[in-house]
mmCIF file of C-alpha atoms in Angstrom:
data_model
loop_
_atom_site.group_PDB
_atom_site.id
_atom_site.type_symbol
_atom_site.label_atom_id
_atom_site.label_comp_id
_atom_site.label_asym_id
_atom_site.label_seq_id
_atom_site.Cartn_x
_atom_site.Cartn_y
_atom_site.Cartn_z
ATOM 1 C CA UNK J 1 0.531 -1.188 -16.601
ATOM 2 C CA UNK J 2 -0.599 -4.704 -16.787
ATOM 3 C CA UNK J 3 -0.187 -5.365 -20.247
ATOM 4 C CA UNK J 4 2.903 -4.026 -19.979
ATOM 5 C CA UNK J 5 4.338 -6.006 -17.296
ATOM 6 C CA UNK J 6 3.075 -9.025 -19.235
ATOM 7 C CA UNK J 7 4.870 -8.386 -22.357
ATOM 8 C CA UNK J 8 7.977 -7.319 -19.726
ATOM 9 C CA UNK J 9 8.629 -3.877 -21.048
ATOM 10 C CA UNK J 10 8.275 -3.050 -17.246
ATOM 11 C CA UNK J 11 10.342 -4.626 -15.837
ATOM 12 C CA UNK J 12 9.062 -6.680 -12.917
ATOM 13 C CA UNK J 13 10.712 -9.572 -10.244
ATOM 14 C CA UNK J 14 7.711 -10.796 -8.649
ATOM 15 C CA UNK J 15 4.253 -10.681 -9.850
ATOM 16 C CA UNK J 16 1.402 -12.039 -7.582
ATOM 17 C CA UNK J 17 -2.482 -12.255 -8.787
ATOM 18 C CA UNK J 18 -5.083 -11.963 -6.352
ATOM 19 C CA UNK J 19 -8.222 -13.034 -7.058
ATOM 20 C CA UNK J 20 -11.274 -15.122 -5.084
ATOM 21 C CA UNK J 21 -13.887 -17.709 -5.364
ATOM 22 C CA UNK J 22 -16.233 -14.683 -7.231
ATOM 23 C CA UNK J 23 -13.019 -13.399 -8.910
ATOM 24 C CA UNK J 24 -11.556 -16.192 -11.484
ATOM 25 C CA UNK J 25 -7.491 -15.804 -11.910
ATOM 26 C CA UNK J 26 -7.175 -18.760 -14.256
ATOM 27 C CA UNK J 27 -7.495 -16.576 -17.851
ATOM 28 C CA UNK J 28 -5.137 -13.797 -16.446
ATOM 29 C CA UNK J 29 -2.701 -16.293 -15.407
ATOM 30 C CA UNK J 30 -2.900 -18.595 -19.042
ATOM 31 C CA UNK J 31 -2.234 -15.076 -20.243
ATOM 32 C CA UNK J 32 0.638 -15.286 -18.463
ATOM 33 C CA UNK J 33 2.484 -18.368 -19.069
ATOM 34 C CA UNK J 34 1.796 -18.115 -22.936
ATOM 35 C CA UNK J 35 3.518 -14.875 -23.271
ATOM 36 C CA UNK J 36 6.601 -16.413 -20.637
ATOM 37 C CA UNK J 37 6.752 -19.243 -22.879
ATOM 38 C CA UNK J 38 6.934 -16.998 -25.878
ATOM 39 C CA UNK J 39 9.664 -14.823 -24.976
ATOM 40 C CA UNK J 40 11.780 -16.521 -21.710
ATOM 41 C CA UNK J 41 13.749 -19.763 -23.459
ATOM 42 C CA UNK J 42 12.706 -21.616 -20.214
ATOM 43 C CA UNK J 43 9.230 -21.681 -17.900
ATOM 44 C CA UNK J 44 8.809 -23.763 -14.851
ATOM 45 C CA UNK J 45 5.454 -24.317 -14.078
ATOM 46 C CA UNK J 46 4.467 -25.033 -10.351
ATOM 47 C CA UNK J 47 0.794 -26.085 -10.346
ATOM 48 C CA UNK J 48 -1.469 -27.059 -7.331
ATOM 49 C CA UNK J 49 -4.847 -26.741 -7.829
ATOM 50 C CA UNK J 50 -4.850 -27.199 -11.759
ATOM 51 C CA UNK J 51 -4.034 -29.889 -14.356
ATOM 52 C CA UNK J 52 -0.562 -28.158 -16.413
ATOM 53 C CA UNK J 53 -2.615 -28.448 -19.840
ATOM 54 C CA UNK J 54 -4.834 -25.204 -18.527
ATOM 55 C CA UNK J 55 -2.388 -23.274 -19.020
ATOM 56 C CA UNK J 56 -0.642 -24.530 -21.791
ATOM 57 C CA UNK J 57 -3.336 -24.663 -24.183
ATOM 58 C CA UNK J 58 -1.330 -22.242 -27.039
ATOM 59 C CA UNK J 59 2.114 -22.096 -25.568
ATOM 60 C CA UNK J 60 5.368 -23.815 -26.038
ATOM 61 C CA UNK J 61 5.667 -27.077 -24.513
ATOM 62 C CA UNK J 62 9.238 -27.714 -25.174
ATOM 63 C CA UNK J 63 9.770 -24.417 -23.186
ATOM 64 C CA UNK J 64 7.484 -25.236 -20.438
ATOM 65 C CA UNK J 65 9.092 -27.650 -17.100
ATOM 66 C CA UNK J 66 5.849 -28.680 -15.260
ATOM 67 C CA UNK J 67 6.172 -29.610 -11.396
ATOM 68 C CA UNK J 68 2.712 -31.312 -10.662
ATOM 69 C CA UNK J 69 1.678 -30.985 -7.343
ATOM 70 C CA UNK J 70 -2.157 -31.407 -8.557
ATOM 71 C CA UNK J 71 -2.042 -35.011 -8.964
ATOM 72 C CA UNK J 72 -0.887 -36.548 -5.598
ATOM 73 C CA UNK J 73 0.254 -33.323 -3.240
ATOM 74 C CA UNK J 74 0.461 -35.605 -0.068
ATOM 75 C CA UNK J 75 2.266 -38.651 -2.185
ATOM 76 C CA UNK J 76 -0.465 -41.154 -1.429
ATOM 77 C CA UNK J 77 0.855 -43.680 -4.374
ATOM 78 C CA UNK J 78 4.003 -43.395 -3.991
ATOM 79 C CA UNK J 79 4.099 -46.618 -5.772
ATOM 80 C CA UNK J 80 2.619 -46.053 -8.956
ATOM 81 C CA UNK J 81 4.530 -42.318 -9.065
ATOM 82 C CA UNK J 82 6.566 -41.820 -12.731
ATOM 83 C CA UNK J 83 9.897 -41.423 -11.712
ATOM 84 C CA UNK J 84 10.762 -38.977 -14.449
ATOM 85 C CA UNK J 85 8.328 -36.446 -13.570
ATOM 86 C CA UNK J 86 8.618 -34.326 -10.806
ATOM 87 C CA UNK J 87 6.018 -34.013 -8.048
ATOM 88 C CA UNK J 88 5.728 -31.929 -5.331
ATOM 89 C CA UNK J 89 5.187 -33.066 -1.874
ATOM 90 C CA UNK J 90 3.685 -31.054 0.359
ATOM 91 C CA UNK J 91 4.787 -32.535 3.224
ATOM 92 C CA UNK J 92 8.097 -32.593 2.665
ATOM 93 C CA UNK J 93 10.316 -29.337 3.061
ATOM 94 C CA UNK J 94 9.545 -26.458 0.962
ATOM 95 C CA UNK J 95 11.886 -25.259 -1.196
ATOM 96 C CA UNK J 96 11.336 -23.770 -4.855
ATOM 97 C CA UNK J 97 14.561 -23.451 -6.088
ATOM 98 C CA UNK J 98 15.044 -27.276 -5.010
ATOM 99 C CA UNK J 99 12.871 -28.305 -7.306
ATOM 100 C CA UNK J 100 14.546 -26.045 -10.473
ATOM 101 C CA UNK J 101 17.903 -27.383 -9.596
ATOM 102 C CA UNK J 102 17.084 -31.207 -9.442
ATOM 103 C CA UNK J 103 15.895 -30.178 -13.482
ATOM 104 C CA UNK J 104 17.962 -29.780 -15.813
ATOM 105 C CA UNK J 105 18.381 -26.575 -16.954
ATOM 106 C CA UNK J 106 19.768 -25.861 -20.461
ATOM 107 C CA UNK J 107 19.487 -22.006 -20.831
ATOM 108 C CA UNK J 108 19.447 -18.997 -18.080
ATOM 109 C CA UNK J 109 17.159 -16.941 -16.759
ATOM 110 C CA UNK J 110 14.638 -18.489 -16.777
ATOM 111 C CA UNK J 111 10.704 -17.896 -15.227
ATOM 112 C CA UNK J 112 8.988 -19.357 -13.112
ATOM 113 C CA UNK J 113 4.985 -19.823 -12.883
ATOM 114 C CA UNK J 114 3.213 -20.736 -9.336
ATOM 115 C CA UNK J 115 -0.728 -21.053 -9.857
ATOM 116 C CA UNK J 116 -1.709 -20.815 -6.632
ATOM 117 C CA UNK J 117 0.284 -19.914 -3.358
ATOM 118 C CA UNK J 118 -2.787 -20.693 -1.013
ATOM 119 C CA UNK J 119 -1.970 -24.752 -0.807
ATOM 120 C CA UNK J 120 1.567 -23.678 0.601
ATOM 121 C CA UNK J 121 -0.124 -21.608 2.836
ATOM 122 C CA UNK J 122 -2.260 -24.020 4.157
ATOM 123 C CA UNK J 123 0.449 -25.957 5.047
ATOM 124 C CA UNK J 124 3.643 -23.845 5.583
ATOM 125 C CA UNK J 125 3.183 -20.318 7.601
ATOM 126 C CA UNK J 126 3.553 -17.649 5.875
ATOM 127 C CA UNK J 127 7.386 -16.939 6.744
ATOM 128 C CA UNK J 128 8.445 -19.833 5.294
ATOM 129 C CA UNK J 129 6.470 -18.905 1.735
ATOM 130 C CA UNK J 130 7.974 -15.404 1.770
ATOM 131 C CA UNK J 131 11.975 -17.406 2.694
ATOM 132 C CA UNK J 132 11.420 -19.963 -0.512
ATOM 133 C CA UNK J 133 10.046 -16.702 -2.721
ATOM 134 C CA UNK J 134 13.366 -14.631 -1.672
ATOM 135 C CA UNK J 135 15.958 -17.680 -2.121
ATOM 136 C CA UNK J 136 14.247 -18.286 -5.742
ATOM 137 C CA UNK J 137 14.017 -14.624 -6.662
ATOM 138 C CA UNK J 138 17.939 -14.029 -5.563
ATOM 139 C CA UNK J 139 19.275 -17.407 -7.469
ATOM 140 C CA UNK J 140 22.246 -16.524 -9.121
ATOM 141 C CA UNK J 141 24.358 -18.687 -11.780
ATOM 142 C CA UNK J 142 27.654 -17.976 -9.650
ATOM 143 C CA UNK J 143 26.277 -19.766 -6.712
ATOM 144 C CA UNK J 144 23.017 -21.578 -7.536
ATOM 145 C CA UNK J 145 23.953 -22.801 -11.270
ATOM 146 C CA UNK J 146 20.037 -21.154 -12.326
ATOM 147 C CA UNK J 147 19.269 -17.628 -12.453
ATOM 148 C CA UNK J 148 15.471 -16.472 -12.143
ATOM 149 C CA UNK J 149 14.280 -13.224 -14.135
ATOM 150 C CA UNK J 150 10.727 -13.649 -12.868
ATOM 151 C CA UNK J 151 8.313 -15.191 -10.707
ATOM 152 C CA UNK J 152 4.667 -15.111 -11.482
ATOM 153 C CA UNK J 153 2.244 -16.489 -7.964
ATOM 154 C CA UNK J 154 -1.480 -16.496 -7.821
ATOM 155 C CA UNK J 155 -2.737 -15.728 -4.318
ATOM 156 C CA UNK J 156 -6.529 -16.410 -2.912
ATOM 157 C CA UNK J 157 -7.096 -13.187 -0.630
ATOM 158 C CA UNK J 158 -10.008 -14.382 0.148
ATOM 159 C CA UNK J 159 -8.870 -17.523 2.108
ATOM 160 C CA UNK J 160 -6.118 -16.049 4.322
ATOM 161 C CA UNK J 161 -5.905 -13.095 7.091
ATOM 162 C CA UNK J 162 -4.181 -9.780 6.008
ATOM 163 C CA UNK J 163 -1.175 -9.850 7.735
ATOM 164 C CA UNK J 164 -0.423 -12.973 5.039
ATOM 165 C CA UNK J 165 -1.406 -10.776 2.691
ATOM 166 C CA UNK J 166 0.417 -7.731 3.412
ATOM 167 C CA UNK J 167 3.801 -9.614 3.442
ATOM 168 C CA UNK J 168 3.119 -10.974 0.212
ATOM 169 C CA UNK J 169 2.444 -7.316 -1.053
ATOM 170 C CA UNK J 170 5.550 -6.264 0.440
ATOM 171 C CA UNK J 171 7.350 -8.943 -1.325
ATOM 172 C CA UNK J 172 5.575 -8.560 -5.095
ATOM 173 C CA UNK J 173 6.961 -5.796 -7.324
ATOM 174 C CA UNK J 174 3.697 -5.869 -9.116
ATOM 175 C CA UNK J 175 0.310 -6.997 -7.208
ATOM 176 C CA UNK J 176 -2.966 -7.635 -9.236
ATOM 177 C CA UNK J 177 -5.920 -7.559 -7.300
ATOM 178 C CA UNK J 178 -8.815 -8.801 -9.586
ATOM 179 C CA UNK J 179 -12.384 -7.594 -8.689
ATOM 180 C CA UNK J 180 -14.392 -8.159 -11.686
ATOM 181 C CA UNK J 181 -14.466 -10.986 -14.220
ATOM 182 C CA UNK J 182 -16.929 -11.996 -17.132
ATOM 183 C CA UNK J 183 -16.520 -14.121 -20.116
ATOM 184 C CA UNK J 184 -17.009 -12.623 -23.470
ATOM 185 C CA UNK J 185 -18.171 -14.628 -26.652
ATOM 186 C CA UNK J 186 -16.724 -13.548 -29.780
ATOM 187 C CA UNK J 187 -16.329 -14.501 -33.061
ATOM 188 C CA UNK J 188 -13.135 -16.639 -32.633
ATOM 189 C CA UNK J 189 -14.309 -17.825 -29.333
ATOM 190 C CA UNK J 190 -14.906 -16.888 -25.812
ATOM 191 C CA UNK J 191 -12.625 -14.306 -24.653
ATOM 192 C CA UNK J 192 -12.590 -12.272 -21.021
ATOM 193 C CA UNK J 193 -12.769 -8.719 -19.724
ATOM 194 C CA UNK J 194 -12.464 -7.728 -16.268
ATOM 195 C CA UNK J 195 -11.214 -4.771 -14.039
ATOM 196 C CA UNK J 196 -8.176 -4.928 -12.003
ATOM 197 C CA UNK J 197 -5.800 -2.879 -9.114
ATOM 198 C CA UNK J 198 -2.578 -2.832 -10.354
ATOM 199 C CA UNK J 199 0.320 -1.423 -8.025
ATOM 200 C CA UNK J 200 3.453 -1.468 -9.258
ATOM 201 C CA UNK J 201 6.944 -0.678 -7.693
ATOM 202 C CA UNK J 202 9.763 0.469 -10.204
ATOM 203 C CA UNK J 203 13.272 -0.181 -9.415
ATOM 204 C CA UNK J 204 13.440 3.924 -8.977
ATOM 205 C CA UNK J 205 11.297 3.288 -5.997
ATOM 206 C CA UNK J 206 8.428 5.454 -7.298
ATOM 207 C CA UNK J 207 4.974 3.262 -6.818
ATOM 208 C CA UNK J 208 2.598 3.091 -9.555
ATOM 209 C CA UNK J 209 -1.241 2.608 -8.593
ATOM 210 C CA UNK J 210 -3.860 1.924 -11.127
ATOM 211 C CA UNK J 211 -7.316 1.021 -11.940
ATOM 212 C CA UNK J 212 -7.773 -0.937 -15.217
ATOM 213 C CA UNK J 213 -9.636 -2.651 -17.646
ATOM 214 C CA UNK J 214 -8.273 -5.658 -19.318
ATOM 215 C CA UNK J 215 -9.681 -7.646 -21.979
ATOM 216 C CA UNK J 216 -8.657 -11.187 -23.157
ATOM 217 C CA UNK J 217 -9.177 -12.283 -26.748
ATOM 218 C CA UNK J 218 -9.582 -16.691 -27.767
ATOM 219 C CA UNK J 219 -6.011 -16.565 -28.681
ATOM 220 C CA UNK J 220 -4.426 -15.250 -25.000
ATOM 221 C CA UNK J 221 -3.408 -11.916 -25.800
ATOM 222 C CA UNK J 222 -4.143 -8.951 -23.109
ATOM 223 C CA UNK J 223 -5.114 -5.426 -23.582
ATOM 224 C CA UNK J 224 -5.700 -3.364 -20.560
ATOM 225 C CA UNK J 225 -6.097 0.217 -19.868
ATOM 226 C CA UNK J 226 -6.462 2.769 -17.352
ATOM 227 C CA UNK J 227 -10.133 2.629 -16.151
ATOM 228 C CA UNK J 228 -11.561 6.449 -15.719
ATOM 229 C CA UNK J 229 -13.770 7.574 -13.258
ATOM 230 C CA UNK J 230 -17.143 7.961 -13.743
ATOM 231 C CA UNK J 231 -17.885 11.653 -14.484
ATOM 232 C CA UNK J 232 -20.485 12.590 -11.639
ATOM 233 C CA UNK J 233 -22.928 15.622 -12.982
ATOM 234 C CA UNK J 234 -22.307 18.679 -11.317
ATOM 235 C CA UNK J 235 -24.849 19.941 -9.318
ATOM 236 C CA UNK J 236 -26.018 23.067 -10.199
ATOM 237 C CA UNK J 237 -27.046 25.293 -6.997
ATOM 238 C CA UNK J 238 -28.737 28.639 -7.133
ATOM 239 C CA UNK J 239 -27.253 30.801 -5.662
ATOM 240 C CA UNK J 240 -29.273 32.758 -2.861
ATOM 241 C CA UNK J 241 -29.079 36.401 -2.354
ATOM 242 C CA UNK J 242 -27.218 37.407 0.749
ATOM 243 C CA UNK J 243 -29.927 38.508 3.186
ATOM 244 C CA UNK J 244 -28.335 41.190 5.454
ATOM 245 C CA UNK J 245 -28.761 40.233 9.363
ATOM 246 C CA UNK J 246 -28.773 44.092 10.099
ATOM 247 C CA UNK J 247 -32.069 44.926 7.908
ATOM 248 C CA UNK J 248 -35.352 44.700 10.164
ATOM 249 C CA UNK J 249 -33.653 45.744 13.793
ATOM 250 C CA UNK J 250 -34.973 48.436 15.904
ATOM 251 C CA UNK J 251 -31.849 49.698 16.566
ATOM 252 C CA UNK J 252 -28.646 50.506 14.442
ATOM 253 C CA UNK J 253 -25.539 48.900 14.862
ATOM 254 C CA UNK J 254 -23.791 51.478 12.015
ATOM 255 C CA UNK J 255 -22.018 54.821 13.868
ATOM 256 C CA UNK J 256 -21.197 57.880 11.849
ATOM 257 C CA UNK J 257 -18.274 59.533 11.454
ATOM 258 C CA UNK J 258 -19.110 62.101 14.286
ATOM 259 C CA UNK J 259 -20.117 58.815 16.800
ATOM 260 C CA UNK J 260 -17.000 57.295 15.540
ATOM 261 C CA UNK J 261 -14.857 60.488 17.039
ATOM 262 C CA UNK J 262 -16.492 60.438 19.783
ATOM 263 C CA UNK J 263 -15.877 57.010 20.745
ATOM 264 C CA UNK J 264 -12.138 57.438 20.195
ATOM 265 C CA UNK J 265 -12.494 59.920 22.786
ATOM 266 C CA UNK J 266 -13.830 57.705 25.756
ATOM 267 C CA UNK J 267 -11.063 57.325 28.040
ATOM 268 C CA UNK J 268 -11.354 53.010 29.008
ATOM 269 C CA UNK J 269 -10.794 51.575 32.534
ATOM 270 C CA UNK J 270 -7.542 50.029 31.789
ATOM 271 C CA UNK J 271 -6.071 53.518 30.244
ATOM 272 C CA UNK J 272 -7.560 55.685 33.721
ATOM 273 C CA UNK J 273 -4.385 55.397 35.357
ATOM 274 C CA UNK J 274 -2.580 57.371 32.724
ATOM 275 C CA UNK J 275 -5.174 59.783 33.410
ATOM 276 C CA UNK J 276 -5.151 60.280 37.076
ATOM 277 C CA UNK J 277 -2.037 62.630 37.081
ATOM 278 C CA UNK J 278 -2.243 65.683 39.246
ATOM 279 C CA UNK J 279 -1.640 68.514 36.158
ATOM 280 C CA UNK J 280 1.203 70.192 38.462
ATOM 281 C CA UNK J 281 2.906 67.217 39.411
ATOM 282 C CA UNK J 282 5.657 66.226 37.289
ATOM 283 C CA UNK J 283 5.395 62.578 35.997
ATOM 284 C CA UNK J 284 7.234 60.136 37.903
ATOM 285 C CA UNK J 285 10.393 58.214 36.424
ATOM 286 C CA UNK J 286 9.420 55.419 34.942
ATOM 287 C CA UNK J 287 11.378 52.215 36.206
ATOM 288 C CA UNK J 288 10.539 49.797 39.409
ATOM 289 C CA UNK J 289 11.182 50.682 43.180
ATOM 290 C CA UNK J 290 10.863 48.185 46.603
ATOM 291 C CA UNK J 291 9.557 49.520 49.736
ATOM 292 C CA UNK J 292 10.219 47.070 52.601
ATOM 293 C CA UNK J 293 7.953 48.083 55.514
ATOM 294 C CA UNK J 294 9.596 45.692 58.193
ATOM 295 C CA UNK J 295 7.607 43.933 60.438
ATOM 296 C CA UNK J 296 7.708 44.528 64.962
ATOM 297 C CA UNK J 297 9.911 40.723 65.390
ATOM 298 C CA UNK J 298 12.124 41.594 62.803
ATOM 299 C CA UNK J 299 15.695 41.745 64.414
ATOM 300 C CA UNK J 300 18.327 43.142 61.721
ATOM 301 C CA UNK J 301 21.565 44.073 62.615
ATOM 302 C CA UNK J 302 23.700 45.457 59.490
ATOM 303 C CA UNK J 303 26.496 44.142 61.355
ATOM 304 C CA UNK J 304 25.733 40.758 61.526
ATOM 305 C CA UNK J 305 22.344 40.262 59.348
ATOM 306 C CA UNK J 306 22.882 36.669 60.488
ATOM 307 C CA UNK J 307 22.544 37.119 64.409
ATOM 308 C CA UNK J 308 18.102 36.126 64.250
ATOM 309 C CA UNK J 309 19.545 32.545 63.339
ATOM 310 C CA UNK J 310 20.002 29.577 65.746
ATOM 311 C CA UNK J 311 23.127 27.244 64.855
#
């Protein structure tokens, strides 16, 4: 599912990468903006806690619009900022699509690559992340004059509280959670293999969970597959022989077929009354009768049955 949501035959709005300080997103996300860059005709690049050239390294540059925010987030020198490049301020109000339309834009849709969410956080709360993801990911060219076909967000889960967390999964159509990271010499370099959560929301609605292994060869190009479950040996138990409870007692709890009879013949307390019938007395009707025995201060005139009262 990964790999395929990288090379966008699943189709995919928002795609946030959670990793953490053991947990190193930066290879997964290079992998990332080189295959954007290779296949989207325009990539913004939104990077906070990087230098742009780590993710560049192998992708188009003509293709790639960087907005630093690494160099000066809190515009300390001001002064001795290039005009033509576009920073972002931190403390100023946050707004991604902002940013994309002060660019010019020469082709539509275009992608969009944040490398880490956790800086906004830090600053913003977490409503007002989630507000600037929806206006980007719902930019239209009627209305907004840029049109976004994907968003791609890293997100430390390690530095925030889950509620941030869970909004941001409600938000992603695909969230990678990261748990495992090593880097892998080979012959053309060093490459990286990890294993990953991947849950991914179709535009059916049907939600896709997977564990996977992904590997990352020197020239940025992912493999992944489903990770199986270790195949636990099956524990072979003999199989005791059924001891009968019944065996060694001094007394037998079995009845024959005569004792059997007989016990169908013992009339029970509960049945006695059927029993107690005088043999030449005919059986009463069945149905329910009221005797009234009236007591000595009971007054009752059938003419007026209402004479006992006081008004």
């Amino acid at each position: 599912m990964l790999q395929q949501v990288l090379e966008g035959t699943e189709a995919s709005s928002l795609v946030v990468i959670e990793d953490c300080v053991d947990h190193d997103g930066r290879p997964v996300f290079h992998c990332f903006c080189s295959q954007l860059a290779k296949r989207c005709e325009s990539v913004h690049l939104f990077h906070l806690e990087n230098p742009a050239g780590v993710f560049l390294e192998g992708a188009n540059i003509s293709k790639v619009q960087s907005h630093d925010g690494f160099s000066d987030p809190l515009q300390w020198e001001e002064q001795n900022r290039d005009p033509s490049s576009d920073r972002i301020d931190l403390a100023s109000a946050l707004d991604f699509l902002g940013h994309l339309k002060r660019t010019p834009v020469k082709t539509s849709p275009v992608a969009v690559v944040i490398d880490s969410l956790t800086p906004f956080l830090q600053n913003y709360p977490g409503y007002v992340i989630c507000r600037a993801l929806q206006r980007l990911l719902r930019a239209r060219l009627e209305s907004d004059g840029i049109e976004v076909s994907q968003v791609v967000a890293g997100f430390h889960g390690d530095l925030h509280d889950d509620s941030t967390a869970a909004a941001l999964r409600h938000m992603a159509t695909t969230w990678v959670q990261l748990q495992e990271g090593a880097e892998s010499p080979t012959q053309g370099g060093a490459g990286f293999h990890g294993n990953c959560e991947v849950l991914h929301r179709r535009k059916s609605g049907k939600v896709i969970r997977q564990a996977e292994v992904y590997h990352i060869s020197p020239q940025w190009s992912l493999t992944s597959r489903v990770q199986k479950a270790p195949v636990r040996p099956v524990a072979h138990v003999e199989q005791e022989a059924q001891v009968d409870p019944t065996a060694n007692l001094t007394f037998n709890l079995r009845l024959t077929d005569t004792e059997k009879e007989a016990r169908s013949r013992v009339v029970l307390p509960y049945m006695h009354h059927h029993r107690k019938k005088a043999p030449n007395k005919p059986a009463a009707n069945p149905g329910g009768q009221i005797f009234y025995q009236p007591d000595d201060v009971d007054d009752f005139d059938e003419e007026d049955p209402d004479d006992d009262l006081d008004f």
